[in-house]
XYZ file of N, CA and C in Angstrom:
783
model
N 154.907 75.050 103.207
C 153.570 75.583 102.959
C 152.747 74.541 102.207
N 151.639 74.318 102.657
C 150.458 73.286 101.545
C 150.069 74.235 100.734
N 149.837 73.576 100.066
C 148.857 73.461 98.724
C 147.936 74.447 98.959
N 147.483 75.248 98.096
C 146.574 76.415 98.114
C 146.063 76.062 96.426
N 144.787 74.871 96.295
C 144.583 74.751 95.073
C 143.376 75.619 94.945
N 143.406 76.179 94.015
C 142.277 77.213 93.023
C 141.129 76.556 92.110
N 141.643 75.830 91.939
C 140.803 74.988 90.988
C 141.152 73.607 90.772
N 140.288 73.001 90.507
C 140.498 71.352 90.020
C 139.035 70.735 89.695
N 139.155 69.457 89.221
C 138.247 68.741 88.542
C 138.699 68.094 87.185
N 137.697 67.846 86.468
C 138.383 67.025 85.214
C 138.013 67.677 83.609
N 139.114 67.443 82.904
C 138.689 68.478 81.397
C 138.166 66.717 80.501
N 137.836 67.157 79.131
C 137.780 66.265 78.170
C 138.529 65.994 77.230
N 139.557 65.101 77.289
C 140.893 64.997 76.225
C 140.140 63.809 75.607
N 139.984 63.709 74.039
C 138.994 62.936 73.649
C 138.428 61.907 74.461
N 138.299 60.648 74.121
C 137.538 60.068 75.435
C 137.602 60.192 76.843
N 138.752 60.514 77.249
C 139.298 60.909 78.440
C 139.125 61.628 79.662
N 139.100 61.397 80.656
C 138.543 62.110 81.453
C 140.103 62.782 82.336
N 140.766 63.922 82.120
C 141.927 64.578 82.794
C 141.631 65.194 84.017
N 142.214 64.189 85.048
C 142.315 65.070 86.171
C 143.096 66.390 86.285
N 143.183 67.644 87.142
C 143.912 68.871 87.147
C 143.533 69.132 88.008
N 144.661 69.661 88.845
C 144.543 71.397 90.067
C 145.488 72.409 89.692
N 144.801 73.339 89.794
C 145.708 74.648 89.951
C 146.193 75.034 90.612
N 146.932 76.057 91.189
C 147.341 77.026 91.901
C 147.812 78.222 91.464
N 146.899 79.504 92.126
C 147.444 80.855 91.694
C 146.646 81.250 91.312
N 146.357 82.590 90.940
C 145.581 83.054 89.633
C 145.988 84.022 89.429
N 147.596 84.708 89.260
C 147.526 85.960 89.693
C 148.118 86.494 87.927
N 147.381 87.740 87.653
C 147.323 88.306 86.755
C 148.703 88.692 86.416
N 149.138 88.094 85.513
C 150.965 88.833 84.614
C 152.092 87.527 85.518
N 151.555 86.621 86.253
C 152.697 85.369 86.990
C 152.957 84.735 85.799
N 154.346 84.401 86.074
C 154.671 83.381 84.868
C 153.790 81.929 85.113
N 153.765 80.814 84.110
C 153.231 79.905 84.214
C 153.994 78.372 84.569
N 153.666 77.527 85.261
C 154.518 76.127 85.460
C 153.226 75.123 84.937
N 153.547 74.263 84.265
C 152.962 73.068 83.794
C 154.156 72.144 84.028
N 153.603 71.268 85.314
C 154.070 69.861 85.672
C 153.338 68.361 85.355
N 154.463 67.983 84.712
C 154.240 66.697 84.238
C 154.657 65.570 84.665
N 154.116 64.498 85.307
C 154.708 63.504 86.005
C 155.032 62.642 85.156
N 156.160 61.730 86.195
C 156.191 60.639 85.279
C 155.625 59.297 85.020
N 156.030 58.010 84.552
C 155.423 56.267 84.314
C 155.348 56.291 86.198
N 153.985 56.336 86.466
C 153.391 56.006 87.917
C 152.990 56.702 88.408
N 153.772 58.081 88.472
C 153.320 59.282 89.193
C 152.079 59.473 88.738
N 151.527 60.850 89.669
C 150.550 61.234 89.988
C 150.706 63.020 90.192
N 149.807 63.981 90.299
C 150.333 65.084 90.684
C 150.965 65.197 91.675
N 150.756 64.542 92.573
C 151.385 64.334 93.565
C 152.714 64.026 93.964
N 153.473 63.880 92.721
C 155.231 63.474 93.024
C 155.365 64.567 93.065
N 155.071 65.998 92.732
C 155.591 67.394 92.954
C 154.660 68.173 94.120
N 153.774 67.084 94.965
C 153.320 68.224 95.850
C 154.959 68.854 97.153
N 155.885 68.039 97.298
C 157.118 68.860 97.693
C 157.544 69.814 97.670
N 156.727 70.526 96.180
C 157.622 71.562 95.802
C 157.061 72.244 95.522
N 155.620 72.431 95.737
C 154.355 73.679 94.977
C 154.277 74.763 96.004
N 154.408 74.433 97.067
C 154.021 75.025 98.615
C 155.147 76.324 98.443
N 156.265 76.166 98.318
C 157.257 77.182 97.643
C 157.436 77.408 96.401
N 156.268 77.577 95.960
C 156.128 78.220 94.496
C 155.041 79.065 93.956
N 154.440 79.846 95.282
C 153.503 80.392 95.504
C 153.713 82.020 94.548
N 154.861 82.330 93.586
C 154.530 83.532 93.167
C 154.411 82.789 91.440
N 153.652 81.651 91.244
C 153.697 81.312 89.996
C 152.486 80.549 90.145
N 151.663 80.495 88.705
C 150.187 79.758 88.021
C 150.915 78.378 87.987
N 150.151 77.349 88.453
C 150.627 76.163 88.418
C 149.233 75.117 88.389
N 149.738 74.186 87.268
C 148.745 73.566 86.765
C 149.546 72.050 86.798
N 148.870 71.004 86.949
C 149.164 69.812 87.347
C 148.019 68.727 86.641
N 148.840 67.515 86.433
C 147.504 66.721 85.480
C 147.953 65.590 86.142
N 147.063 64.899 85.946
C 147.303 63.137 85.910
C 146.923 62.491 84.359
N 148.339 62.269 84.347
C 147.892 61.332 82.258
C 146.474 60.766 82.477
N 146.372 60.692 81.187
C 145.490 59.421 80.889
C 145.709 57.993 81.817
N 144.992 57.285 82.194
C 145.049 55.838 82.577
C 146.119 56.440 83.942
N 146.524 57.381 84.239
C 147.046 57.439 85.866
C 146.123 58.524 86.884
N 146.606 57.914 88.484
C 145.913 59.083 89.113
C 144.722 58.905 89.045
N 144.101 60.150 88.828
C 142.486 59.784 88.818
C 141.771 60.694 87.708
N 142.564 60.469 86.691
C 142.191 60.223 85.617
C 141.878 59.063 84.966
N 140.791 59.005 83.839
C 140.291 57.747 83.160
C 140.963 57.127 82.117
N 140.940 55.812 81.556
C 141.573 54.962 81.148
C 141.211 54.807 79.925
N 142.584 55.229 78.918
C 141.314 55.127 77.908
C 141.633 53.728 76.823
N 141.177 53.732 75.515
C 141.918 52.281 74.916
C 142.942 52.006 74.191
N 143.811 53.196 74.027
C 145.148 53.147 73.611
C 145.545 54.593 74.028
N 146.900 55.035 74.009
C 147.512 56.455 74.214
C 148.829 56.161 73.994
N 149.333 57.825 73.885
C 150.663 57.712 72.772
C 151.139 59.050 73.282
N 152.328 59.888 73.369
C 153.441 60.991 73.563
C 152.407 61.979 73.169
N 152.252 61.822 72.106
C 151.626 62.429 71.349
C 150.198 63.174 72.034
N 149.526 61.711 72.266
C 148.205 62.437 73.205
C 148.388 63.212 74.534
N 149.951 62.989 74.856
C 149.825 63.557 76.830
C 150.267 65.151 76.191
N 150.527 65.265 75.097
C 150.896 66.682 74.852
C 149.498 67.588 74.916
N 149.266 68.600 75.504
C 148.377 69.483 75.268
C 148.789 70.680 74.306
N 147.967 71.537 74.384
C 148.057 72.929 73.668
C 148.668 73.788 75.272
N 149.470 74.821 75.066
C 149.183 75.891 76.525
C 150.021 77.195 76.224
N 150.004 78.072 76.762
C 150.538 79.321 76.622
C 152.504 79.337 77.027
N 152.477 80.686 76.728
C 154.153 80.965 77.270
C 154.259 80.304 78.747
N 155.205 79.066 79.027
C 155.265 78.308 79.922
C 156.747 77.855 80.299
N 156.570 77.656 81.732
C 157.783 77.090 82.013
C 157.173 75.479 82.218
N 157.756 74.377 81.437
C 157.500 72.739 81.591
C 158.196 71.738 82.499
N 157.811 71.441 83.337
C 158.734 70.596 84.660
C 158.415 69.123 84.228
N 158.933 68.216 83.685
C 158.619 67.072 84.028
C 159.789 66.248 84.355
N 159.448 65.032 84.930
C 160.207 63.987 85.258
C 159.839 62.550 84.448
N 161.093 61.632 83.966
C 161.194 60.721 83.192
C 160.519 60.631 82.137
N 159.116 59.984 82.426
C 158.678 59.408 80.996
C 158.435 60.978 80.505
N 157.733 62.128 81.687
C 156.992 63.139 81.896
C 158.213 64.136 81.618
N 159.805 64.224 81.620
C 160.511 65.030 80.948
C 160.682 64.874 79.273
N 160.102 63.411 78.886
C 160.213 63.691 77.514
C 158.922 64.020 76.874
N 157.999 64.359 77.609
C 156.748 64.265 77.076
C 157.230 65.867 77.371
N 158.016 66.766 77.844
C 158.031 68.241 78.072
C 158.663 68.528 77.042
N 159.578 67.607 76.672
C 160.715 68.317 75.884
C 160.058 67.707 74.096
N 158.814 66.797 74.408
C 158.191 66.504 72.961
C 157.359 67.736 73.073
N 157.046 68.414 73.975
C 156.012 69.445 73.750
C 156.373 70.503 73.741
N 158.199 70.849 73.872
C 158.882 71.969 73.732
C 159.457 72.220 71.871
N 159.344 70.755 71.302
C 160.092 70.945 69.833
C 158.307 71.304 69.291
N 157.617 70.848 69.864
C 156.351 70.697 68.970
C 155.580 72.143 68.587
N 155.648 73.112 70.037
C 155.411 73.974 70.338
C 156.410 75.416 70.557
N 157.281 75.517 69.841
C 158.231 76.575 70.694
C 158.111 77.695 70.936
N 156.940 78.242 70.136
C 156.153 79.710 70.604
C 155.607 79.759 71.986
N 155.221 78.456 72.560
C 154.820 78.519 73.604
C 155.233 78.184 74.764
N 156.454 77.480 75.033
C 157.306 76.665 75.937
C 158.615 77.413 76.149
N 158.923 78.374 77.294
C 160.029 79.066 77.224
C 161.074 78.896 78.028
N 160.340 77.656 78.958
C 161.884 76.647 79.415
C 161.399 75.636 80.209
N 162.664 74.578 79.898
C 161.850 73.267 80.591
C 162.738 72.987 81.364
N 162.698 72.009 82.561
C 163.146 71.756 83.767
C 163.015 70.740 83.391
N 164.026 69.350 83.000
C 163.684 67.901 83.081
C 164.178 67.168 83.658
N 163.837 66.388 84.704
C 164.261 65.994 86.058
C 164.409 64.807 85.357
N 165.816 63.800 85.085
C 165.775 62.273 84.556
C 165.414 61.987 83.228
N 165.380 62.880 82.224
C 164.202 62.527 81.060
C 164.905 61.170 80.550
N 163.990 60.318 79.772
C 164.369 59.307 79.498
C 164.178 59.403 77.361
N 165.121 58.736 77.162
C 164.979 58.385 75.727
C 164.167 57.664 75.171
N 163.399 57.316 73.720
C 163.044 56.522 73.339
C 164.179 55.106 73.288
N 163.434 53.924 73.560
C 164.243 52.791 74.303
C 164.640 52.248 72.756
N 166.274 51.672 72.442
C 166.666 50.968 71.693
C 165.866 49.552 71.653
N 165.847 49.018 70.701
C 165.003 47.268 71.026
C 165.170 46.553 71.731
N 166.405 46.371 72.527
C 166.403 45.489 73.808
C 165.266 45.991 74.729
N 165.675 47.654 74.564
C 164.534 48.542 75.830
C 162.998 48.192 75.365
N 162.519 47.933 74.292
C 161.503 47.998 73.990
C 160.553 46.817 74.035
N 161.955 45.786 74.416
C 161.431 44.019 74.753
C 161.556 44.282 76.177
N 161.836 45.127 76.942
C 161.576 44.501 78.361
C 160.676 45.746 78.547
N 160.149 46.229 77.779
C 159.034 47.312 78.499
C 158.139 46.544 77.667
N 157.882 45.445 76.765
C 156.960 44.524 76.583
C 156.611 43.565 78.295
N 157.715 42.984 78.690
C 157.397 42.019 79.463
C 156.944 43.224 80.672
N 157.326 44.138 81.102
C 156.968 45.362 82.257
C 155.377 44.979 81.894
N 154.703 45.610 80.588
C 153.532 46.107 80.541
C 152.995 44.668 80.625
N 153.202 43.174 80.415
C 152.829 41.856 80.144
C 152.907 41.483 81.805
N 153.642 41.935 82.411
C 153.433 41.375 83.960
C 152.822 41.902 84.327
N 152.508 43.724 84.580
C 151.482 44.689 85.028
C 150.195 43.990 85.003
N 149.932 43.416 83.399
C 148.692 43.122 83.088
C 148.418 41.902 83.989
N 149.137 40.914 83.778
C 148.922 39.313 84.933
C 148.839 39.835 86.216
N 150.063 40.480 86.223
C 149.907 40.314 88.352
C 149.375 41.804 89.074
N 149.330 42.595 88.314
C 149.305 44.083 89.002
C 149.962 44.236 88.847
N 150.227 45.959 89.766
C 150.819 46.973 90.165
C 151.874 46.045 91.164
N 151.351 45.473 92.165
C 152.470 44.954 93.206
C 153.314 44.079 92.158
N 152.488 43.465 90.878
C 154.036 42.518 90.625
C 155.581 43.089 90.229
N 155.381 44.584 90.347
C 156.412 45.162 90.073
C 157.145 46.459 90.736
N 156.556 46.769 91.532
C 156.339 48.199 92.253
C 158.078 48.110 93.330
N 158.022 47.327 94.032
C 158.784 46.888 95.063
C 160.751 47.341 94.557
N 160.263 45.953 93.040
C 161.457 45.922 92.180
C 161.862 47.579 91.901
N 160.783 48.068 90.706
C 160.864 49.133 90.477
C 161.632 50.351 91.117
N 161.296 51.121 92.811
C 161.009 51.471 93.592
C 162.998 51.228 93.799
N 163.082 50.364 94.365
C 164.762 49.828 94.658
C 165.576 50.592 93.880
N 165.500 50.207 92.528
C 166.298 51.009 91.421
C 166.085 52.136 91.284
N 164.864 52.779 91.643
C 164.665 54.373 90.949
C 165.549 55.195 92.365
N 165.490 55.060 92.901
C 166.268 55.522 94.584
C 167.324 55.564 94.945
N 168.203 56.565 95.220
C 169.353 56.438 95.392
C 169.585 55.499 96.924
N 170.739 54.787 96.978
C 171.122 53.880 98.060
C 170.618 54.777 99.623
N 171.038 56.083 99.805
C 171.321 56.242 100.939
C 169.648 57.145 100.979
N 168.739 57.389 99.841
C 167.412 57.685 99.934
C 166.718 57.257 100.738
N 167.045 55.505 99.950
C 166.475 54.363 100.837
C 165.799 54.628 102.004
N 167.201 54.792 102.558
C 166.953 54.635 104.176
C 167.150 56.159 104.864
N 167.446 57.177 104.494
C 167.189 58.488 105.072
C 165.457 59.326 104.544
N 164.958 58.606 103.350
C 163.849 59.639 102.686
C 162.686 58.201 102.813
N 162.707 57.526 104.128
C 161.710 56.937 103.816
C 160.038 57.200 103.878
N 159.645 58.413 104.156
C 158.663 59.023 103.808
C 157.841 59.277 102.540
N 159.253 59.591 101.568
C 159.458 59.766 100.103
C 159.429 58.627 99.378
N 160.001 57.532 100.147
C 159.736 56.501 99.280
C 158.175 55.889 99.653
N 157.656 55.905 100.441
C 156.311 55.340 101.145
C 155.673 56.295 99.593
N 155.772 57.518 99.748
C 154.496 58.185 98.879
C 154.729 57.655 97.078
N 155.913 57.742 96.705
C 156.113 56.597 95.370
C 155.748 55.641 95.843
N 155.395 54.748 96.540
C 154.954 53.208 96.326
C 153.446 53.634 96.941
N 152.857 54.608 97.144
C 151.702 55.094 97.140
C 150.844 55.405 95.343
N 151.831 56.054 95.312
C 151.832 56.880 93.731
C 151.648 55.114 92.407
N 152.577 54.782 92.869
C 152.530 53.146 91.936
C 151.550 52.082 92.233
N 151.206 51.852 93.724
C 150.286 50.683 93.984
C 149.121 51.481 93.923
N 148.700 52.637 93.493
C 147.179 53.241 93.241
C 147.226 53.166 91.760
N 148.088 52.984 90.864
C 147.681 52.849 89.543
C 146.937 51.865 89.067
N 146.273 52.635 88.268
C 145.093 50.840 87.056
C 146.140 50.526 86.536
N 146.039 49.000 86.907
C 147.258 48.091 85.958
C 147.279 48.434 84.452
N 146.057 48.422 83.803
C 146.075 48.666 82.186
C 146.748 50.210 81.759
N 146.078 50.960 82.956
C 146.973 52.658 82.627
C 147.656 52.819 82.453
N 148.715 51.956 83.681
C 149.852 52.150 83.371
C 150.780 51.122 82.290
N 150.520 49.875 82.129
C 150.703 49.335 81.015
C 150.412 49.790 79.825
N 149.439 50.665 79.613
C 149.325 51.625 78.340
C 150.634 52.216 78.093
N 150.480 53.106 79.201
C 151.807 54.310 79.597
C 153.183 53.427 78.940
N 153.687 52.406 79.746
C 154.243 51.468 79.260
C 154.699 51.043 77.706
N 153.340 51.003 77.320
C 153.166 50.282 75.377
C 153.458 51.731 75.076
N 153.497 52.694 75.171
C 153.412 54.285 74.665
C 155.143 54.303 74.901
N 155.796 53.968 75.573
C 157.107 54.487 75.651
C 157.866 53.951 74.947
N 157.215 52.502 74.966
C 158.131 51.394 73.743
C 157.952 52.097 72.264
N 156.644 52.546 72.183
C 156.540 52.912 70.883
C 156.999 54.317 70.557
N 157.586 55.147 71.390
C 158.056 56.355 71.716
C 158.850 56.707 70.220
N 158.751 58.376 69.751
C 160.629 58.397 68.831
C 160.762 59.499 69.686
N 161.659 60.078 69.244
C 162.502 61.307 69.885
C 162.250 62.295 69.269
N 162.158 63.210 69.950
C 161.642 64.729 69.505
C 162.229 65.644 68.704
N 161.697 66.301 67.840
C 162.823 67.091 67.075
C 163.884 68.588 68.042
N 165.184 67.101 68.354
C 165.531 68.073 69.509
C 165.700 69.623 68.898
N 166.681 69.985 67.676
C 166.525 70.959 66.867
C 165.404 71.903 66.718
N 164.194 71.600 67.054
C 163.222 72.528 66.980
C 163.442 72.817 68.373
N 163.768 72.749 69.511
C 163.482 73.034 70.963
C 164.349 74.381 71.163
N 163.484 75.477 71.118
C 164.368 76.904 71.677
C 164.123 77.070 73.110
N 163.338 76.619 73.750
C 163.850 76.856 75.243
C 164.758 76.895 76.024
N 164.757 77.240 76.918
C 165.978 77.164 77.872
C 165.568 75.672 78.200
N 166.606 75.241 78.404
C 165.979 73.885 78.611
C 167.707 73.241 80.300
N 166.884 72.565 81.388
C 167.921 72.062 81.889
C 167.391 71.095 82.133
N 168.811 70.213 82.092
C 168.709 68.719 82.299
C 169.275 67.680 83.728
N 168.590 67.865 84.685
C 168.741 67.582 85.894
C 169.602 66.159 86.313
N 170.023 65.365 86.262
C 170.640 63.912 86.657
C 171.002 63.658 87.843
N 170.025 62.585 88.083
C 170.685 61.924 89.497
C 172.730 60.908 89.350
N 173.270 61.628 90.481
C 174.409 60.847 90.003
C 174.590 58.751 90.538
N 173.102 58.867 91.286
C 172.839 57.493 91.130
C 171.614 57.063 90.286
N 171.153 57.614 89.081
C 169.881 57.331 88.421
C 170.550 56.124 87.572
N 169.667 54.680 87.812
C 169.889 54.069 86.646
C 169.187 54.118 86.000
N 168.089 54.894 86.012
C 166.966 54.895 84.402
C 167.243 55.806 83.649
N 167.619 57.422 83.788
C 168.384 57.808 83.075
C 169.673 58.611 83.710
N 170.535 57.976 83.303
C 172.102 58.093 83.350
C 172.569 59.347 83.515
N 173.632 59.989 84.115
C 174.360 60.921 83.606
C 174.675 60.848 82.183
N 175.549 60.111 81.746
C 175.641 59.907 80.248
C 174.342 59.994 79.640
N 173.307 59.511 80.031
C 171.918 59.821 78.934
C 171.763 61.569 78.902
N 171.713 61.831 79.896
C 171.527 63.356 80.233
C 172.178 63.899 79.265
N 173.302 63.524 79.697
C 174.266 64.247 78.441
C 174.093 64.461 77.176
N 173.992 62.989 76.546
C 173.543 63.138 75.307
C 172.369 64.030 74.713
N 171.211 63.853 75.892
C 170.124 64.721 75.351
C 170.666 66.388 74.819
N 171.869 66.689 75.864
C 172.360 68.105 76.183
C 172.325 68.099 74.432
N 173.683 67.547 74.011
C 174.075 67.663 73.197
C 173.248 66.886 71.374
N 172.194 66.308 71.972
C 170.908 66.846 70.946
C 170.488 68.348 70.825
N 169.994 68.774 71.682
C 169.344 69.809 71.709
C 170.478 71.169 71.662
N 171.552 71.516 72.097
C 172.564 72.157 71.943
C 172.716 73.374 72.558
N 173.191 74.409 72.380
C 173.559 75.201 73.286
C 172.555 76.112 73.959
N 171.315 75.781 74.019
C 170.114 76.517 75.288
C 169.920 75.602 76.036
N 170.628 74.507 76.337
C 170.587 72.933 77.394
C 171.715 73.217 78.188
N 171.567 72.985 79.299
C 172.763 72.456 80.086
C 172.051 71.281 80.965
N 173.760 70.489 81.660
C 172.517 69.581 82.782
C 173.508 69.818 83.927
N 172.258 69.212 84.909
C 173.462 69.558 86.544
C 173.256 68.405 87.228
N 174.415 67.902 87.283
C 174.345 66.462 88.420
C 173.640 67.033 89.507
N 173.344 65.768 90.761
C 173.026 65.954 91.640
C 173.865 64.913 92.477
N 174.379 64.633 93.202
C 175.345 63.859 93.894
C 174.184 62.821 94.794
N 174.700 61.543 94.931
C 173.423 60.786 96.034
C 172.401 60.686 95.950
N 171.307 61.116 94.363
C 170.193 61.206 93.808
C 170.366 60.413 93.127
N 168.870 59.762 93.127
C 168.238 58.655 91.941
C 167.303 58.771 90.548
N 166.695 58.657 91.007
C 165.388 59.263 89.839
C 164.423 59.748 90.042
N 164.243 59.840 91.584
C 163.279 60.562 92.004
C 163.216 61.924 92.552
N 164.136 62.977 91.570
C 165.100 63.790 92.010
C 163.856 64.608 93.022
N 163.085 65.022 92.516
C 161.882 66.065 93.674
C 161.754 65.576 94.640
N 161.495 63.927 94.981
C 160.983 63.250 96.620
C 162.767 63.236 97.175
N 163.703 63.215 96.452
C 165.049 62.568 97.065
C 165.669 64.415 97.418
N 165.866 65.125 96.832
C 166.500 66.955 96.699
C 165.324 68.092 96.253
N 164.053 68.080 97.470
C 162.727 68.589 97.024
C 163.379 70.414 96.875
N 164.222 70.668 98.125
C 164.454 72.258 98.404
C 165.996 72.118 96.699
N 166.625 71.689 96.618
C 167.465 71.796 95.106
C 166.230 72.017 93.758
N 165.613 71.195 93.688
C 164.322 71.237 92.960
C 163.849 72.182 92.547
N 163.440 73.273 93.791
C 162.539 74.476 93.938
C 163.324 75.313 93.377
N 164.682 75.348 93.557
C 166.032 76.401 93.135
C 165.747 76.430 91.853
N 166.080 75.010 91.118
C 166.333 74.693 89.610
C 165.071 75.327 88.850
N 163.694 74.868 89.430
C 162.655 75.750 89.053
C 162.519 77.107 88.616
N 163.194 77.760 89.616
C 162.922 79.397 89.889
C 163.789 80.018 88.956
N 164.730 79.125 88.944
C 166.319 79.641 87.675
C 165.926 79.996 86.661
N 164.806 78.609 85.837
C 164.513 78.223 84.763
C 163.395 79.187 84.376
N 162.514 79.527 85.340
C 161.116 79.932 85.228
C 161.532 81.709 85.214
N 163.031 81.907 85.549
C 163.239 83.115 85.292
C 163.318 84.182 86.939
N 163.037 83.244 88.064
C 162.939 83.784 89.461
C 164.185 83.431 90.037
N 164.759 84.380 90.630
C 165.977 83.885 91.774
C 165.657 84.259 93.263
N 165.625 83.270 94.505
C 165.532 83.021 95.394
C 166.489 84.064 96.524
């Protein structure tokens, strides 16, 4: 099923200009707020909205991605909004920006779905997401997209989901180089969330071929946050768990959000 958007256009996050679409409007539906991740666009979850038609669904493009505006610095901190009793979907940079907005907020966040979330990077991580955001800036988007793209994908994605991979290297070569090099300087400077404050249900999704975040990373997050976490491999998945297992996706959603299929 496509997209049945309700609304869209752009809000004012201080200087900022936030892109958004909706879907739904239906009086007493639970709520989904999806958050993409470093490149994405709303668009890494249009896979999975089309079957998610008995839920309010709201979608953004950060700051400096998508077609949203660019602004002159941004931080975890700023991609967090305010929002009601919610179920939070994000992926990578965009699962820790769910699960920073699940400790921050817990009156309002009543379970998160985090597809890959990634950690704040130890200092080695934080010197090569210097040179990431330092090449972005020299060469573009292409000086890195290609590389990128290889690793986030599981081997046999590659070459069976190449549709999926066309729309990520869609999603990456439409970014403003500085946006996403912001995005970039924002992750280096990242801390970690007070996993302890997070009462949601919270699951932690892993590709069992993700090298950006690990099974073992997954894990650990589990066991930050503690017994309202679990995580669930995915066998032959990378990091792009929605474009690589879109119909697994929709399942994990509906679990979390409190719907069974």
């Amino acid at each position: 099923m496509a997209s049945q958007i309700t609304s869209s256009g752009y809000v004012l996050h201080g200087s900022t200009q936030l892109f958004y679409e909706t879907e739904g409007n239906k009086k007493g539906a639970r709520s989904i707020l999806f958050v993409h991740g470093l490149g994405g666009t709303t668009n890494a979850y249009q896979p999975l909205v089309g079957e998610l038609g008995d839920f309010n669904i709201v979608r953004f493009d950060w700051s400096g991605h998508g077609r949203s505006s660019v602004p002159s610095e941004t931080s975890i901190e700023l991609y967090v909004a305010d929002c009601e009793d919610i179920t939070v979907v994000g992926h990578s940079l965009g699962a820790l920006i769910s699960l920073s907005l699940a400790a921050k907020r817990p009156d309002l966040v009543s379970g998160v779905v985090a597809f890959g979330p990634v950690k704040p990077p130890p200092e080695a991580g934080r010197v090569a997401l210097g040179t990431r955001a330092a090449t972005v800036r020299q060469g573009g988007m292409v000086a890195i997209t290609d590389t990128v793209l290889s690793n986030a994908f599981a081997a046999r994605s590659l070459v069976s989901k190449r549709a999926e991979v066309a729309l990520a290297r869609e999603m990456l070569t439409r970014q403003v180089p500085e946006g996403y090099a912001l995005a970039v300087d924002a992750l280096a400077r990242s801390t970690a969330p007070a996993w302890g404050e997070i009462r949601a249900k919270v699951l932690i999704v892993s590709g069992g071929e993700d090298k950006v975040s690990t099974v073992a990373a997954g894990l650990e997050i589990v066991g930050e946050i503690g017994s309202n976490a679990q995580q669930l491999v995915w066998k032959d998945v990378g990091h792009w768990h929605m474009l690589e297992n879109p119909d697994a996706s929709v399942e994990v959603i509906k679990l979390v959000a409190g719907v069974k299929s």
